[in-house]
Amino acid sequence: NAGVTQTPKFRVLKTGQSMTLLCAQDMNHEYMYWYRQDPGMGLRLIHYSVGEGTTAKGEVPDGYNVSRLKKQNFLLGLESAAPSQTSVYFCASSYSQRRTEAFFGQGTRLTVV
Amino acid sequence: AQKITQTQPGMFVQEKEAVTLDCTYDTSDPSYGLFWYKQPSSGEMIFLIYQGSYDQQNATEGRYSLNFQKARKSANLVISASQLGDSAMYFCAMRGGSTLTFGKGTMLLVSP
């Protein structure tokens, strides 16, 4: 049982380059989230989705886009990377019921130079 | 809007002692859930314990318990009999509606 899988695990980008982070879950979860983790800032929500075909902005959405074309996948895109987007990115998924915990991927360490 | 506040950037505890990690929250949603996660140095996020806003009793999971004081809007994590392996970052989180909001975390160091 793979759970939540993020691809890639590490990436170095040059300023202005674009990339897509892939999150895949095999638990049939409705909800999926993208967070960034920076020192001293905790986890901040970038975008989230409550079901296939839906997306919504979180706390820090600027510079990112997302898509959820299939229930099991949630993609995070950076169209023109900036050094301020250097961070560790986490994807998470959960059932819609409020009592259920979110399951996290292993994280993606992104460096923009 | 939801907000989680963890006021302790770092905590120290000796092995075998108990420690309390503080968490306060703010929400206008009458129905919500509170979670604690552990993040060891390896980076993964590990779910520890859950408390629902309508739960009458404080949640417990092994050595972890949650001191839930609804009127004070606090959900403190209590770790009993600390172990060296408990050294990690701990995050409090709240789920109201469809979003999951995290605090900034508390780094716990357990010394022999």
PDB file of C-alpha atoms in Angstrom:
ATOM      1  CA  ASN A   1       0.000   0.000   0.000  1.00  0.00           C
ATOM      2  CA  ALA A   2       1.856   3.084  -1.285  1.00  0.00           C
ATOM      3  CA  GLY A   3      -0.316   5.762   0.406  1.00  0.00           C
ATOM      4  CA  VAL A   4       0.708   9.210  -0.848  1.00  0.00           C
ATOM      5  CA  THR A   5       3.591   9.418  -3.300  1.00  0.00           C
ATOM      6  CA  GLN A   6       5.291  12.630  -4.395  1.00  0.00           C
ATOM      7  CA  THR A   7       7.471  12.969  -7.467  1.00  0.00           C
ATOM      8  CA  PRO A   8      10.242  14.129  -7.566  1.00  0.00           C
ATOM      9  CA  LYS A   9      11.890  14.031  -4.140  1.00  0.00           C
ATOM     10  CA  PHE A  10      14.538  16.628  -4.967  1.00  0.00           C
ATOM     11  CA  ARG A  11      14.853  19.271  -7.668  1.00  0.00           C
ATOM     12  CA  VAL A  12      17.026  22.246  -8.449  1.00  0.00           C
ATOM     13  CA  LEU A  13      15.584  24.876 -10.779  1.00  0.00           C
ATOM     14  CA  LYS A  14      16.953  28.021 -12.273  1.00  0.00           C
ATOM     15  CA  THR A  15      15.005  31.239 -11.805  1.00  0.00           C
ATOM     16  CA  GLY A  16      12.313  31.483 -14.456  1.00  0.00           C
ATOM     17  CA  GLN A  17      12.111  27.766 -15.191  1.00  0.00           C
ATOM     18  CA  SER A  18       8.875  25.868 -14.818  1.00  0.00           C
ATOM     19  CA  MET A  19       8.117  22.501 -13.277  1.00  0.00           C
ATOM     20  CA  THR A  20       5.289  20.291 -12.084  1.00  0.00           C
ATOM     21  CA  LEU A  21       5.180  18.331  -8.858  1.00  0.00           C
ATOM     22  CA  LEU A  22       3.032  15.223  -8.914  1.00  0.00           C
ATOM     23  CA  CYS A  23       1.109  13.829  -5.980  1.00  0.00           C
ATOM     24  CA  ALA A  24      -0.587  10.449  -6.260  1.00  0.00           C
ATOM     25  CA  GLN A  25      -2.710   8.704  -3.619  1.00  0.00           C
ATOM     26  CA  ASP A  26      -4.182   5.222  -3.718  1.00  0.00           C
ATOM     27  CA  MET A  27      -6.617   5.518  -0.800  1.00  0.00           C
ATOM     28  CA  ASN A  28      -9.577   6.926  -2.756  1.00  0.00           C
ATOM     29  CA  HIS A  29      -9.445  10.129  -0.707  1.00  0.00           C
ATOM     30  CA  GLU A  30     -11.649  13.022  -1.735  1.00  0.00           C
ATOM     31  CA  TYR A  31      -9.503  15.803  -0.319  1.00  0.00           C
ATOM     32  CA  MET A  32      -5.983  16.651  -1.386  1.00  0.00           C
ATOM     33  CA  TYR A  33      -3.675  19.452  -0.257  1.00  0.00           C
ATOM     34  CA  TRP A  34      -0.390  21.076  -1.195  1.00  0.00           C
ATOM     35  CA  TYR A  35       1.706  22.716   1.543  1.00  0.00           C
ATOM     36  CA  ARG A  36       5.058  24.399   1.687  1.00  0.00           C
ATOM     37  CA  GLN A  37       7.267  24.161   4.763  1.00  0.00           C
ATOM     38  CA  ASP A  38       9.791  26.865   5.541  1.00  0.00           C
ATOM     39  CA  PRO A  39      11.907  27.198   8.706  1.00  0.00           C
ATOM     40  CA  GLY A  40       9.933  28.822  11.507  1.00  0.00           C
ATOM     41  CA  MET A  41       6.765  29.041   9.408  1.00  0.00           C
ATOM     42  CA  GLY A  42       5.201  25.645   9.898  1.00  0.00           C
ATOM     43  CA  LEU A  43       3.183  24.217   7.002  1.00  0.00           C
ATOM     44  CA  ARG A  44       1.327  26.746   4.917  1.00  0.00           C
ATOM     45  CA  LEU A  45      -1.471  25.718   2.599  1.00  0.00           C
ATOM     46  CA  ILE A  46      -0.908  26.582  -1.056  1.00  0.00           C
ATOM     47  CA  HIS A  47      -3.928  25.036  -2.796  1.00  0.00           C
ATOM     48  CA  TYR A  48      -6.349  22.265  -2.058  1.00  0.00           C
ATOM     49  CA  SER A  49      -9.003  20.174  -3.750  1.00  0.00           C
ATOM     50  CA  VAL A  50     -12.204  18.659  -2.402  1.00  0.00           C
ATOM     51  CA  GLY A  51     -12.770  16.352  -5.346  1.00  0.00           C
ATOM     52  CA  GLU A  52     -11.934  15.521  -8.921  1.00  0.00           C
ATOM     53  CA  GLY A  53     -12.103  18.612 -11.101  1.00  0.00           C
ATOM     54  CA  THR A  54     -12.126  21.071  -8.189  1.00  0.00           C
ATOM     55  CA  THR A  55      -9.392  23.299  -6.790  1.00  0.00           C
ATOM     56  CA  ALA A  56      -9.271  26.171  -4.334  1.00  0.00           C
ATOM     57  CA  LYS A  57      -6.703  28.667  -3.082  1.00  0.00           C
ATOM     58  CA  GLY A  58      -5.093  28.331   0.292  1.00  0.00           C
ATOM     59  CA  GLU A  59      -3.050  30.758   2.341  1.00  0.00           C
ATOM     60  CA  VAL A  60      -0.119  31.257  -0.081  1.00  0.00           C
ATOM     61  CA  PRO A  61      -1.331  30.524  -3.645  1.00  0.00           C
ATOM     62  CA  ASP A  62       0.591  33.185  -5.584  1.00  0.00           C
ATOM     63  CA  GLY A  63       3.036  31.792  -8.130  1.00  0.00           C
ATOM     64  CA  TYR A  64       1.473  28.326  -8.120  1.00  0.00           C
ATOM     65  CA  ASN A  65      -1.237  26.564 -10.098  1.00  0.00           C
ATOM     66  CA  VAL A  66      -2.862  23.199  -9.513  1.00  0.00           C
ATOM     67  CA  SER A  67      -4.994  20.684 -11.317  1.00  0.00           C
ATOM     68  CA  ARG A  68      -6.940  17.614 -10.290  1.00  0.00           C
ATOM     69  CA  LEU A  69      -8.052  15.903 -13.449  1.00  0.00           C
ATOM     70  CA  LYS A  70      -8.158  12.481 -11.803  1.00  0.00           C
ATOM     71  CA  LYS A  71      -9.244  11.750  -8.247  1.00  0.00           C
ATOM     72  CA  GLN A  72      -5.971  10.071  -7.355  1.00  0.00           C
ATOM     73  CA  ASN A  73      -3.657  12.804  -8.684  1.00  0.00           C
ATOM     74  CA  PHE A  74      -3.039  16.402  -7.628  1.00  0.00           C
ATOM     75  CA  LEU A  75      -0.492  18.402  -9.598  1.00  0.00           C
ATOM     76  CA  LEU A  76       1.299  21.532  -8.411  1.00  0.00           C
ATOM     77  CA  GLY A  77       2.818  23.763 -11.075  1.00  0.00           C
ATOM     78  CA  LEU A  78       5.354  26.546 -10.901  1.00  0.00           C
ATOM     79  CA  GLU A  79       5.177  28.537 -14.127  1.00  0.00           C
ATOM     80  CA  SER A  80       8.187  30.783 -13.508  1.00  0.00           C
ATOM     81  CA  ALA A  81      10.180  29.718 -10.483  1.00  0.00           C
ATOM     82  CA  ALA A  82      11.582  32.341  -8.097  1.00  0.00           C
ATOM     83  CA  PRO A  83      14.160  31.940  -5.305  1.00  0.00           C
ATOM     84  CA  SER A  84      11.353  32.675  -2.803  1.00  0.00           C
ATOM     85  CA  GLN A  85       9.807  29.364  -3.832  1.00  0.00           C
ATOM     86  CA  THR A  86      12.758  27.441  -2.442  1.00  0.00           C
ATOM     87  CA  SER A  87      11.063  25.224   0.110  1.00  0.00           C
ATOM     88  CA  VAL A  88      10.005  21.726   1.061  1.00  0.00           C
ATOM     89  CA  TYR A  89       6.657  20.868  -0.490  1.00  0.00           C
ATOM     90  CA  PHE A  90       4.275  18.367   1.034  1.00  0.00           C
ATOM     91  CA  CYS A  91       1.216  16.811  -0.483  1.00  0.00           C
ATOM     92  CA  ALA A  92      -1.481  15.343   1.749  1.00  0.00           C
ATOM     93  CA  SER A  93      -4.800  13.607   1.267  1.00  0.00           C
ATOM     94  CA  SER A  94      -7.748  12.694   3.459  1.00  0.00           C
ATOM     95  CA  TYR A  95     -11.326  11.516   3.469  1.00  0.00           C
ATOM     96  CA  SER A  96     -13.927  14.244   3.663  1.00  0.00           C
ATOM     97  CA  GLN A  97     -15.077  13.327   7.158  1.00  0.00           C
ATOM     98  CA  ARG A  98     -13.721  15.784   9.670  1.00  0.00           C
ATOM     99  CA  ARG A  99     -12.560  13.054  12.061  1.00  0.00           C
ATOM    100  CA  THR A 100     -10.111  11.546   9.642  1.00  0.00           C
ATOM    101  CA  GLU A 101      -6.449  12.425   9.621  1.00  0.00           C
ATOM    102  CA  ALA A 102      -4.517  13.546   6.587  1.00  0.00           C
ATOM    103  CA  PHE A 103      -1.835  11.295   5.143  1.00  0.00           C
ATOM    104  CA  PHE A 104       1.319  12.944   3.880  1.00  0.00           C
ATOM    105  CA  GLY A 105       3.786  12.264   1.129  1.00  0.00           C
ATOM    106  CA  GLN A 106       7.511  12.178   1.788  1.00  0.00           C
ATOM    107  CA  GLY A 107       8.042  15.763   0.672  1.00  0.00           C
ATOM    108  CA  THR A 108       9.852  17.403  -2.244  1.00  0.00           C
ATOM    109  CA  ARG A 109      12.857  19.573  -1.568  1.00  0.00           C
ATOM    110  CA  LEU A 110      12.955  22.299  -4.210  1.00  0.00           C
ATOM    111  CA  THR A 111      15.799  24.762  -4.601  1.00  0.00           C
ATOM    112  CA  VAL A 112      15.520  27.703  -6.993  1.00  0.00           C
ATOM    113  CA  VAL A 113      18.827  29.324  -7.861  1.00  0.00           C
TER     114      VAL A 113
ATOM    115  CA  ALA B   1     -10.604  32.017   9.144  1.00  0.00           C
ATOM    116  CA  GLN B   2      -8.817  29.420  11.193  1.00  0.00           C
ATOM    117  CA  LYS B   3      -5.687  30.053  13.199  1.00  0.00           C
ATOM    118  CA  ILE B   4      -3.405  27.788  15.197  1.00  0.00           C
ATOM    119  CA  THR B   5      -0.880  29.205  17.654  1.00  0.00           C
ATOM    120  CA  GLN B   6       2.027  27.269  19.122  1.00  0.00           C
ATOM    121  CA  THR B   7       3.916  29.613  21.421  1.00  0.00           C
ATOM    122  CA  GLN B   8       6.831  27.320  22.318  1.00  0.00           C
ATOM    123  CA  PRO B   9       9.476  27.299  19.576  1.00  0.00           C
ATOM    124  CA  GLY B  10      11.492  24.744  21.546  1.00  0.00           C
ATOM    125  CA  MET B  11      11.094  22.530  24.590  1.00  0.00           C
ATOM    126  CA  PHE B  12      13.544  20.400  26.540  1.00  0.00           C
ATOM    127  CA  VAL B  13      12.648  17.386  28.649  1.00  0.00           C
ATOM    128  CA  GLN B  14      14.584  14.619  30.328  1.00  0.00           C
ATOM    129  CA  GLU B  15      13.992  11.038  29.389  1.00  0.00           C
ATOM    130  CA  LYS B  16      11.136   9.367  31.286  1.00  0.00           C
ATOM    131  CA  GLU B  17       9.573  12.686  32.273  1.00  0.00           C
ATOM    132  CA  ALA B  18       6.273  14.070  30.964  1.00  0.00           C
ATOM    133  CA  VAL B  19       6.063  17.140  28.765  1.00  0.00           C
ATOM    134  CA  THR B  20       3.208  19.366  27.592  1.00  0.00           C
ATOM    135  CA  LEU B  21       3.241  21.084  24.225  1.00  0.00           C
ATOM    136  CA  ASP B  22       0.866  24.028  23.965  1.00  0.00           C
ATOM    137  CA  CYS B  23      -1.629  24.725  21.207  1.00  0.00           C
ATOM    138  CA  THR B  24      -4.357  27.336  21.038  1.00  0.00           C
ATOM    139  CA  TYR B  25      -6.747  27.796  18.168  1.00  0.00           C
ATOM    140  CA  ASP B  26      -9.294  30.201  16.804  1.00  0.00           C
ATOM    141  CA  THR B  27     -12.250  29.394  14.588  1.00  0.00           C
ATOM    142  CA  SER B  28     -15.834  30.454  14.076  1.00  0.00           C
ATOM    143  CA  ASP B  29     -16.832  26.971  12.929  1.00  0.00           C
ATOM    144  CA  PRO B  30     -18.750  25.104  15.692  1.00  0.00           C
ATOM    145  CA  SER B  31     -17.608  21.757  14.318  1.00  0.00           C
ATOM    146  CA  TYR B  32     -13.895  21.146  13.937  1.00  0.00           C
ATOM    147  CA  GLY B  33     -11.167  18.632  14.533  1.00  0.00           C
ATOM    148  CA  LEU B  34      -7.784  19.048  16.166  1.00  0.00           C
ATOM    149  CA  PHE B  35      -4.748  16.958  15.245  1.00  0.00           C
ATOM    150  CA  TRP B  36      -1.175  16.568  16.368  1.00  0.00           C
ATOM    151  CA  TYR B  37       1.583  15.452  14.028  1.00  0.00           C
ATOM    152  CA  LYS B  38       5.208  14.557  14.673  1.00  0.00           C
ATOM    153  CA  GLN B  39       7.980  15.343  12.214  1.00  0.00           C
ATOM    154  CA  PRO B  40      11.294  13.650  13.033  1.00  0.00           C
ATOM    155  CA  SER B  41      14.548  14.793  11.463  1.00  0.00           C
ATOM    156  CA  SER B  42      13.936  12.411   8.565  1.00  0.00           C
ATOM    157  CA  GLY B  43      11.120  14.711   7.476  1.00  0.00           C
ATOM    158  CA  GLU B  44       8.006  12.559   7.299  1.00  0.00           C
ATOM    159  CA  MET B  45       4.760  13.687   8.912  1.00  0.00           C
ATOM    160  CA  ILE B  46       3.394  11.196  11.423  1.00  0.00           C
ATOM    161  CA  PHE B  47      -0.155  11.462  12.762  1.00  0.00           C
ATOM    162  CA  LEU B  48      -0.336  11.135  16.554  1.00  0.00           C
ATOM    163  CA  ILE B  49      -3.765  11.965  17.939  1.00  0.00           C
ATOM    164  CA  TYR B  50      -7.153  13.489  17.116  1.00  0.00           C
ATOM    165  CA  GLN B  51      -9.752  15.400  19.145  1.00  0.00           C
ATOM    166  CA  GLY B  52     -13.184  16.360  17.849  1.00  0.00           C
ATOM    167  CA  SER B  53     -14.872  19.554  18.969  1.00  0.00           C
ATOM    168  CA  TYR B  54     -17.891  17.628  20.243  1.00  0.00           C
ATOM    169  CA  ASP B  55     -15.941  14.863  21.938  1.00  0.00           C
ATOM    170  CA  GLN B  56     -16.759  14.733  25.638  1.00  0.00           C
ATOM    171  CA  GLN B  57     -13.555  13.038  26.703  1.00  0.00           C
ATOM    172  CA  ASN B  58      -9.944  13.931  26.096  1.00  0.00           C
ATOM    173  CA  ALA B  59      -8.293  11.779  23.451  1.00  0.00           C
ATOM    174  CA  THR B  60      -5.546   9.333  24.393  1.00  0.00           C
ATOM    175  CA  GLU B  61      -3.257   7.200  22.235  1.00  0.00           C
ATOM    176  CA  GLY B  62      -0.668   5.244  24.166  1.00  0.00           C
ATOM    177  CA  ARG B  63       1.789   7.745  25.701  1.00  0.00           C
ATOM    178  CA  TYR B  64       0.037  10.658  23.997  1.00  0.00           C
ATOM    179  CA  SER B  65      -2.942  12.458  25.437  1.00  0.00           C
ATOM    180  CA  LEU B  66      -4.680  15.630  24.453  1.00  0.00           C
ATOM    181  CA  ASN B  67      -5.710  18.139  27.115  1.00  0.00           C
ATOM    182  CA  PHE B  68      -8.708  19.691  25.394  1.00  0.00           C
ATOM    183  CA  GLN B  69     -10.163  22.820  26.992  1.00  0.00           C
ATOM    184  CA  LYS B  70     -12.853  24.031  24.638  1.00  0.00           C
ATOM    185  CA  ALA B  71     -13.728  27.228  26.504  1.00  0.00           C
ATOM    186  CA  ARG B  72     -10.083  28.286  26.443  1.00  0.00           C
ATOM    187  CA  LYS B  73      -9.672  27.075  22.846  1.00  0.00           C
ATOM    188  CA  SER B  74      -6.643  25.043  23.748  1.00  0.00           C
ATOM    189  CA  ALA B  75      -5.579  21.540  22.729  1.00  0.00           C
ATOM    190  CA  ASN B  76      -2.309  20.763  24.450  1.00  0.00           C
ATOM    191  CA  LEU B  77      -0.407  17.560  23.722  1.00  0.00           C
ATOM    192  CA  VAL B  78       0.897  15.654  26.721  1.00  0.00           C
ATOM    193  CA  ILE B  79       3.644  13.087  26.177  1.00  0.00           C
ATOM    194  CA  SER B  80       4.181  10.844  29.166  1.00  0.00           C
ATOM    195  CA  ALA B  81       7.430   9.001  29.934  1.00  0.00           C
ATOM    196  CA  SER B  82       9.435  10.749  27.204  1.00  0.00           C
ATOM    197  CA  GLN B  83      11.822   8.675  25.120  1.00  0.00           C
ATOM    198  CA  LEU B  84      14.876   9.723  23.118  1.00  0.00           C
ATOM    199  CA  GLY B  85      12.942   8.893  19.961  1.00  0.00           C
ATOM    200  CA  ASP B  86      10.384  11.565  20.834  1.00  0.00           C
ATOM    201  CA  SER B  87      12.883  14.255  19.820  1.00  0.00           C
ATOM    202  CA  ALA B  88      11.201  15.864  16.836  1.00  0.00           C
ATOM    203  CA  MET B  89       9.133  18.796  15.618  1.00  0.00           C
ATOM    204  CA  TYR B  90       5.497  18.666  16.709  1.00  0.00           C
ATOM    205  CA  PHE B  91       2.689  20.364  14.861  1.00  0.00           C
ATOM    206  CA  CYS B  92      -0.816  21.143  16.004  1.00  0.00           C
ATOM    207  CA  ALA B  93      -3.423  21.347  13.241  1.00  0.00           C
ATOM    208  CA  MET B  94      -7.100  22.133  12.933  1.00  0.00           C
ATOM    209  CA  ARG B  95      -9.629  21.038  10.398  1.00  0.00           C
ATOM    210  CA  GLY B  96     -12.784  23.038   9.935  1.00  0.00           C
ATOM    211  CA  GLY B  97     -14.676  22.601   6.707  1.00  0.00           C
ATOM    212  CA  SER B  98     -12.363  21.425   3.978  1.00  0.00           C
ATOM    213  CA  THR B  99      -9.058  23.005   4.981  1.00  0.00           C
ATOM    214  CA  LEU B 100      -6.381  21.780   7.372  1.00  0.00           C
ATOM    215  CA  THR B 101      -4.431  24.575   9.091  1.00  0.00           C
ATOM    216  CA  PHE B 102      -1.136  24.051  10.903  1.00  0.00           C
ATOM    217  CA  GLY B 103       0.702  25.907  13.626  1.00  0.00           C
ATOM    218  CA  LYS B 104       4.379  26.821  13.352  1.00  0.00           C
ATOM    219  CA  GLY B 105       5.464  23.866  15.423  1.00  0.00           C
ATOM    220  CA  THR B 106       7.427  23.126  18.592  1.00  0.00           C
ATOM    221  CA  MET B 107      10.826  21.443  18.523  1.00  0.00           C
ATOM    222  CA  LEU B 108      11.098  18.925  21.352  1.00  0.00           C
ATOM    223  CA  LEU B 109      14.486  17.687  22.509  1.00  0.00           C
ATOM    224  CA  VAL B 110      14.657  14.748  24.891  1.00  0.00           C
ATOM    225  CA  SER B 111      17.887  14.379  26.832  1.00  0.00           C
ATOM    226  CA  PRO B 112      19.218  11.200  28.512  1.00  0.00           C
TER     227      PRO B 112
END
